[in-house]
Amino acid sequence: QVQLVESGGGLVQPGGSLRLSCEASGNIYRIIVMGWYRQAPGKQRELVAIISSLGSTNYADSVQGRFTIFRDNAKNTVYLQMNSLKPEDTGVYYCNMIVLVTGTLARSNTWGQGTQVTVSS
C-alpha cells in the first residue's frame, strides 16, 4: 500500500558529501515519522536519524553535527544530507517511514530497498 524509493547513494572520498532522498507513494493519509538507518557489513542495522511530523529530530551520536535530516511534506520525501563523511559511514542506508494509511488509518511501517554508500579513497 505504501512504497518507498530511495536515491543518492554512491562512492565518495573521505571528507566528501552525499545527499540521500526517499520518496513515499501509495495510500498515504499522513506520515508520522521518517527515518534513516544503515547496516555495515557484518553488523546490525542501526538508527542514523529520524524526524517527526512536527520536525523534531534525533541523531546517532556518531553522525551528530555531520548529518542533517529534513523532510518535504508536500512531496512525501525525506532527505539525509551527509557531510564530512568517514570510512566508517560505509554501509547500506535504508529509509523507513511510519505512515497512516488512507481509509483505515492503520499504521504502516515501511522500508525502502536500501542504497549503498561507500566512503573510500
Coordinates of N, CA and C in Angstrom, one line a residue:
Q1 N 0.8 -1.2 0.0 CA 0.0 0.0 0.0 C 0.8 1.3 0.0
V2 N 2.0 1.2 0.6 CA 2.9 2.3 0.7 C 4.3 1.8 0.1
Q3 N 4.9 2.6 -0.8 CA 6.2 2.2 -1.3 C 7.1 3.4 -1.1
L4 N 8.4 3.0 -0.9 CA 9.5 4.0 -0.7 C 10.5 3.8 -1.7
V5 N 11.0 4.8 -2.4 CA 12.0 4.8 -3.4 C 13.1 5.7 -2.9
E6 N 14.3 5.1 -2.8 CA 15.5 5.8 -2.3 C 16.4 6.1 -3.5
S7 N 17.2 7.2 -3.3 CA 18.2 7.5 -4.3 C 19.3 8.3 -3.7
G8 N 20.4 8.4 -4.4 CA 21.5 9.3 -3.9 C 22.8 8.7 -3.4
G9 N 22.8 7.3 -3.2 CA 24.0 6.7 -2.7 C 25.1 6.7 -3.8
G10 N 26.2 6.2 -3.3 CA 27.4 6.1 -4.3 C 28.7 6.1 -3.5
L11 N 29.8 6.3 -4.3 CA 31.1 6.2 -3.8 C 31.6 7.7 -3.6
V12 N 32.2 7.9 -2.4 CA 32.7 9.3 -2.1 C 34.0 9.2 -1.3
Q13 N 34.9 10.1 -1.5 CA 36.1 10.1 -0.7 C 35.9 10.6 0.7
P14 N 36.7 10.2 1.6 CA 36.6 10.7 3.0 C 36.6 12.2 3.0
G15 N 35.7 12.8 3.8 CA 35.6 14.3 3.9 C 34.5 14.8 2.9
G16 N 34.1 14.0 2.0 CA 33.1 14.4 1.0 C 31.7 14.4 1.5
S17 N 30.7 14.7 0.6 CA 29.3 14.8 1.0 C 28.5 14.0 0.0
L18 N 27.3 13.6 0.5 CA 26.3 13.0 -0.3 C 24.9 13.4 0.3
R19 N 23.9 13.4 -0.6 CA 22.6 13.6 -0.1 C 21.7 12.4 -0.6
L20 N 21.1 11.8 0.4 CA 20.1 10.7 0.1 C 18.7 11.3 0.1
S21 N 17.9 10.7 -0.7 CA 16.4 11.1 -0.7 C 15.6 9.8 -0.7
C22 N 14.4 10.0 -0.2 CA 13.5 8.9 -0.1 C 12.0 9.4 -0.3
E23 N 11.4 9.0 -1.4 CA 10.0 9.4 -1.7 C 9.0 8.3 -1.4
A24 N 7.9 8.7 -0.7 CA 6.9 7.7 -0.4 C 5.7 7.9 -1.4
S25 N 5.1 6.8 -1.8 CA 3.9 6.9 -2.6 C 2.9 5.8 -2.2
G26 N 1.7 6.0 -2.6 CA 0.7 5.0 -2.3 C -0.5 5.6 -1.5
N27 N -1.1 4.8 -0.6 CA -2.3 5.2 0.1 C -1.9 5.9 1.4
I28 N -1.4 7.1 1.3 CA -0.8 7.9 2.4 C -1.8 8.9 2.9
Y29 N -2.2 8.7 4.1 CA -3.0 9.8 4.8 C -2.1 10.8 5.5
R30 N -1.2 10.3 6.2 CA -0.2 11.2 6.9 C 1.0 10.4 7.3
I31 N 2.2 11.0 7.1 CA 3.4 10.3 7.5 C 3.8 10.8 8.9
I32 N 3.9 9.9 9.8 CA 4.2 10.3 11.2 C 5.7 10.5 11.5
V33 N 6.4 9.5 11.1 CA 7.9 9.6 11.4 C 8.6 9.1 10.1
M34 N 9.7 9.8 9.8 CA 10.6 9.4 8.7 C 12.0 9.2 9.3
G35 N 12.7 8.2 8.8 CA 14.0 8.0 9.3 C 14.9 7.3 8.4
W36 N 16.2 7.4 8.8 CA 17.3 6.7 8.0 C 18.0 5.7 9.0
Y37 N 18.2 4.5 8.5 CA 19.0 3.5 9.2 C 20.1 3.1 8.3
R38 N 21.1 2.4 8.8 CA 22.2 1.9 8.0 C 22.7 0.6 8.5
Q39 N 23.3 -0.2 7.6 CA 23.8 -1.5 8.0 C 25.1 -1.7 7.4
A40 N 26.2 -1.8 8.2 CA 27.5 -2.1 7.7 C 27.7 -3.6 7.6
P41 N 28.6 -4.0 6.7 CA 28.9 -5.4 6.6 C 29.2 -6.1 7.9
G42 N 28.5 -7.2 8.2 CA 28.7 -7.9 9.5 C 28.2 -7.3 10.7
K43 N 27.4 -6.2 10.5 CA 26.9 -5.5 11.7 C 25.3 -5.4 11.6
Q44 N 24.7 -5.1 12.7 CA 23.3 -5.0 12.8 C 22.9 -3.6 12.2
R45 N 21.6 -3.5 11.7 CA 21.1 -2.3 11.3 C 21.0 -1.3 12.5
E46 N 21.4 0.0 12.2 CA 21.3 0.9 13.3 C 20.7 2.2 12.8
L47 N 20.1 2.9 13.8 CA 19.4 4.2 13.5 C 20.5 5.2 13.2
V48 N 20.2 6.0 12.2 CA 21.1 7.1 11.8 C 20.4 8.4 12.3
A49 N 19.2 8.6 11.8 CA 18.5 9.9 12.1 C 17.0 9.7 11.9
I50 N 16.2 10.4 12.7 CA 14.7 10.3 12.5 C 14.2 11.8 12.6
I51 N 13.0 12.0 12.0 CA 12.4 13.3 12.1 C 10.9 13.0 12.2
S52 N 10.2 13.7 13.1 CA 8.8 13.6 13.3 C 8.0 14.5 12.4
S53 N 6.7 14.3 12.5 CA 5.8 15.2 11.6 C 5.9 16.6 12.0
L54 N 6.3 16.9 13.3 CA 6.4 18.3 13.7 C 7.8 18.8 13.5
G55 N 8.7 18.0 13.0 CA 10.1 18.5 12.6 C 11.1 18.2 13.7
S56 N 10.8 17.6 14.8 CA 11.8 17.3 15.8 C 12.7 16.2 15.3
T57 N 14.0 16.3 15.6 CA 14.9 15.3 15.0 C 15.7 14.6 16.1
N58 N 16.3 13.5 15.8 CA 17.2 12.8 16.7 C 18.2 12.1 15.8
Y59 N 19.5 12.1 16.3 CA 20.6 11.6 15.6 C 21.4 10.6 16.4
A60 N 22.0 9.7 15.7 CA 23.0 8.8 16.4 C 24.2 9.7 16.7
D61 N 24.8 9.4 17.9 CA 26.0 10.1 18.3 C 27.1 10.2 17.3
S62 N 27.2 9.1 16.5 CA 28.3 9.0 15.5 C 28.2 10.0 14.4
V63 N 27.0 10.5 14.1 CA 26.7 11.4 13.0 C 26.3 12.8 13.4
Q64 N 26.1 13.0 14.7 CA 25.7 14.3 15.2 C 26.7 15.4 14.7
G65 N 26.1 16.4 14.1 CA 27.0 17.5 13.7 C 27.5 17.4 12.2
R66 N 27.3 16.2 11.7 CA 27.8 15.9 10.3 C 26.6 15.7 9.4
F67 N 25.6 15.0 9.9 CA 24.4 14.7 9.1 C 23.3 15.5 9.4
T68 N 22.4 15.8 8.5 CA 21.2 16.6 8.7 C 20.0 15.9 8.0
I69 N 19.0 15.6 8.8 CA 17.8 15.0 8.2 C 16.7 16.1 8.1
F70 N 16.0 16.1 6.9 CA 14.9 17.1 6.7 C 13.9 16.5 5.8
R71 N 12.7 17.1 5.8 CA 11.6 16.5 5.1 C 10.9 17.5 4.3
D72 N 10.2 17.1 3.2 CA 9.4 17.9 2.4 C 8.0 17.3 2.5
N73 N 7.1 17.7 3.3 CA 5.8 17.1 3.5 C 5.0 17.1 2.2
A74 N 5.1 18.2 1.4 CA 4.3 18.3 0.2 C 4.7 17.2 -0.8
K75 N 6.0 16.8 -0.7 CA 6.5 15.8 -1.7 C 6.6 14.4 -1.0
N76 N 6.2 14.3 0.2 CA 6.3 13.0 1.0 C 7.7 12.4 0.9
T77 N 8.6 13.3 1.0 CA 10.0 13.0 0.8 C 10.9 13.3 2.0
V78 N 11.8 12.5 2.4 CA 12.8 12.7 3.4 C 14.2 12.7 2.8
Y79 N 15.0 13.6 3.3 CA 16.4 13.7 2.8 C 17.4 13.4 4.0
L80 N 18.6 13.0 3.6 CA 19.7 12.9 4.6 C 20.9 13.5 3.9
Q81 N 21.3 14.7 4.4 CA 22.5 15.4 3.9 C 23.6 14.9 4.8
M82 N 24.6 14.3 4.1 CA 25.8 13.7 4.8 C 27.0 14.5 4.5
N83 N 27.6 15.1 5.4 CA 28.9 15.9 5.2 C 30.0 15.3 6.0
S84 N 31.2 15.6 5.7 CA 32.4 15.1 6.4 C 32.4 13.6 6.5
L85 N 32.1 13.0 5.5 CA 31.9 11.5 5.5 C 33.2 10.8 5.9
K86 N 33.1 9.7 6.6 CA 34.2 8.9 7.1 C 34.0 7.5 6.6
P87 N 35.1 6.7 6.5 CA 35.0 5.4 6.0 C 34.1 4.5 6.9
E88 N 34.0 4.8 8.1 CA 33.0 4.1 9.0 C 31.6 4.4 8.7
D89 N 31.3 5.4 7.9 CA 29.9 5.6 7.4 C 29.5 4.7 6.3
T90 N 30.4 3.9 5.8 CA 30.1 3.0 4.7 C 29.0 2.0 5.2
G91 N 28.1 1.7 4.3 CA 27.0 0.7 4.5 C 25.8 0.9 3.6
V92 N 24.8 0.1 3.8 CA 23.6 0.2 3.1 C 22.7 1.1 3.9
Y93 N 22.2 2.1 3.3 CA 21.3 3.1 4.0 C 19.8 2.8 3.6
Y94 N 19.0 2.6 4.6 CA 17.6 2.3 4.4 C 16.7 3.4 4.9
C95 N 15.7 3.8 4.1 CA 14.7 4.7 4.5 C 13.6 4.0 5.3
N96 N 13.0 4.6 6.3 CA 11.9 4.0 7.0 C 10.9 5.1 7.3
M97 N 9.6 4.7 7.1 CA 8.5 5.6 7.4 C 7.4 4.9 8.1
I98 N 6.8 5.6 9.1 CA 5.6 5.1 9.7 C 4.5 6.0 9.2
V99 N 3.5 5.3 8.5 CA 2.5 6.0 7.7 C 1.1 5.6 8.2
L100 N 0.2 6.6 8.3 CA -1.2 6.3 8.5 C -1.8 6.1 7.1
V101 N -2.4 4.9 6.9 CA -2.9 4.6 5.5 C -4.3 5.2 5.3
T102 N -4.5 5.7 4.2 CA -5.8 6.3 3.8 C -6.9 5.3 4.0
G103 N -8.0 5.7 4.5 CA -9.2 4.9 4.7 C -9.2 4.2 6.1
T104 N -8.4 3.2 6.3 CA -8.4 2.5 7.6 C -7.6 3.3 8.7
L105 N -6.7 4.2 8.3 CA -5.8 4.9 9.2 C -5.0 3.9 10.0
A106 N -4.8 2.7 9.5 CA -3.9 1.8 10.1 C -2.4 2.3 9.9
R107 N -1.6 1.9 10.9 CA -0.2 2.3 10.8 C 0.6 1.3 9.9
S108 N 1.4 1.8 9.0 CA 2.2 1.0 8.1 C 3.6 1.4 8.3
N109 N 4.4 0.4 8.7 CA 5.9 0.6 9.0 C 6.6 0.0 7.7
T110 N 7.1 1.0 6.9 CA 7.6 0.6 5.6 C 9.0 0.9 5.4
W111 N 9.7 0.0 4.7 CA 11.2 0.2 4.5 C 11.5 0.4 3.0
G112 N 12.5 1.2 2.7 CA 13.0 1.2 1.3 C 13.9 0.1 1.0
Q113 N 14.3 0.0 -0.2 CA 15.1 -1.1 -0.7 C 16.6 -1.0 -0.3
G114 N 17.0 0.2 0.1 CA 18.4 0.4 0.5 C 19.2 1.0 -0.6
T115 N 20.1 1.8 -0.2 CA 21.1 2.4 -1.2 C 22.5 2.3 -0.6
Q116 N 23.4 1.9 -1.4 CA 24.8 1.7 -0.9 C 25.5 3.1 -0.8
V117 N 26.2 3.3 0.3 CA 27.1 4.4 0.5 C 28.5 3.9 0.8
T118 N 29.5 4.2 0.0 CA 30.8 3.8 0.2 C 31.7 5.0 0.3
V119 N 32.4 5.0 1.5 CA 33.4 6.1 1.7 C 34.8 5.5 1.7
S120 N 35.5 5.9 0.6 CA 36.8 5.3 0.5 C 37.7 6.2 -0.4
S121 N 39.0 6.1 -0.2 CA 39.9 6.9 -1.1 C 40.5 6.0 -2.1

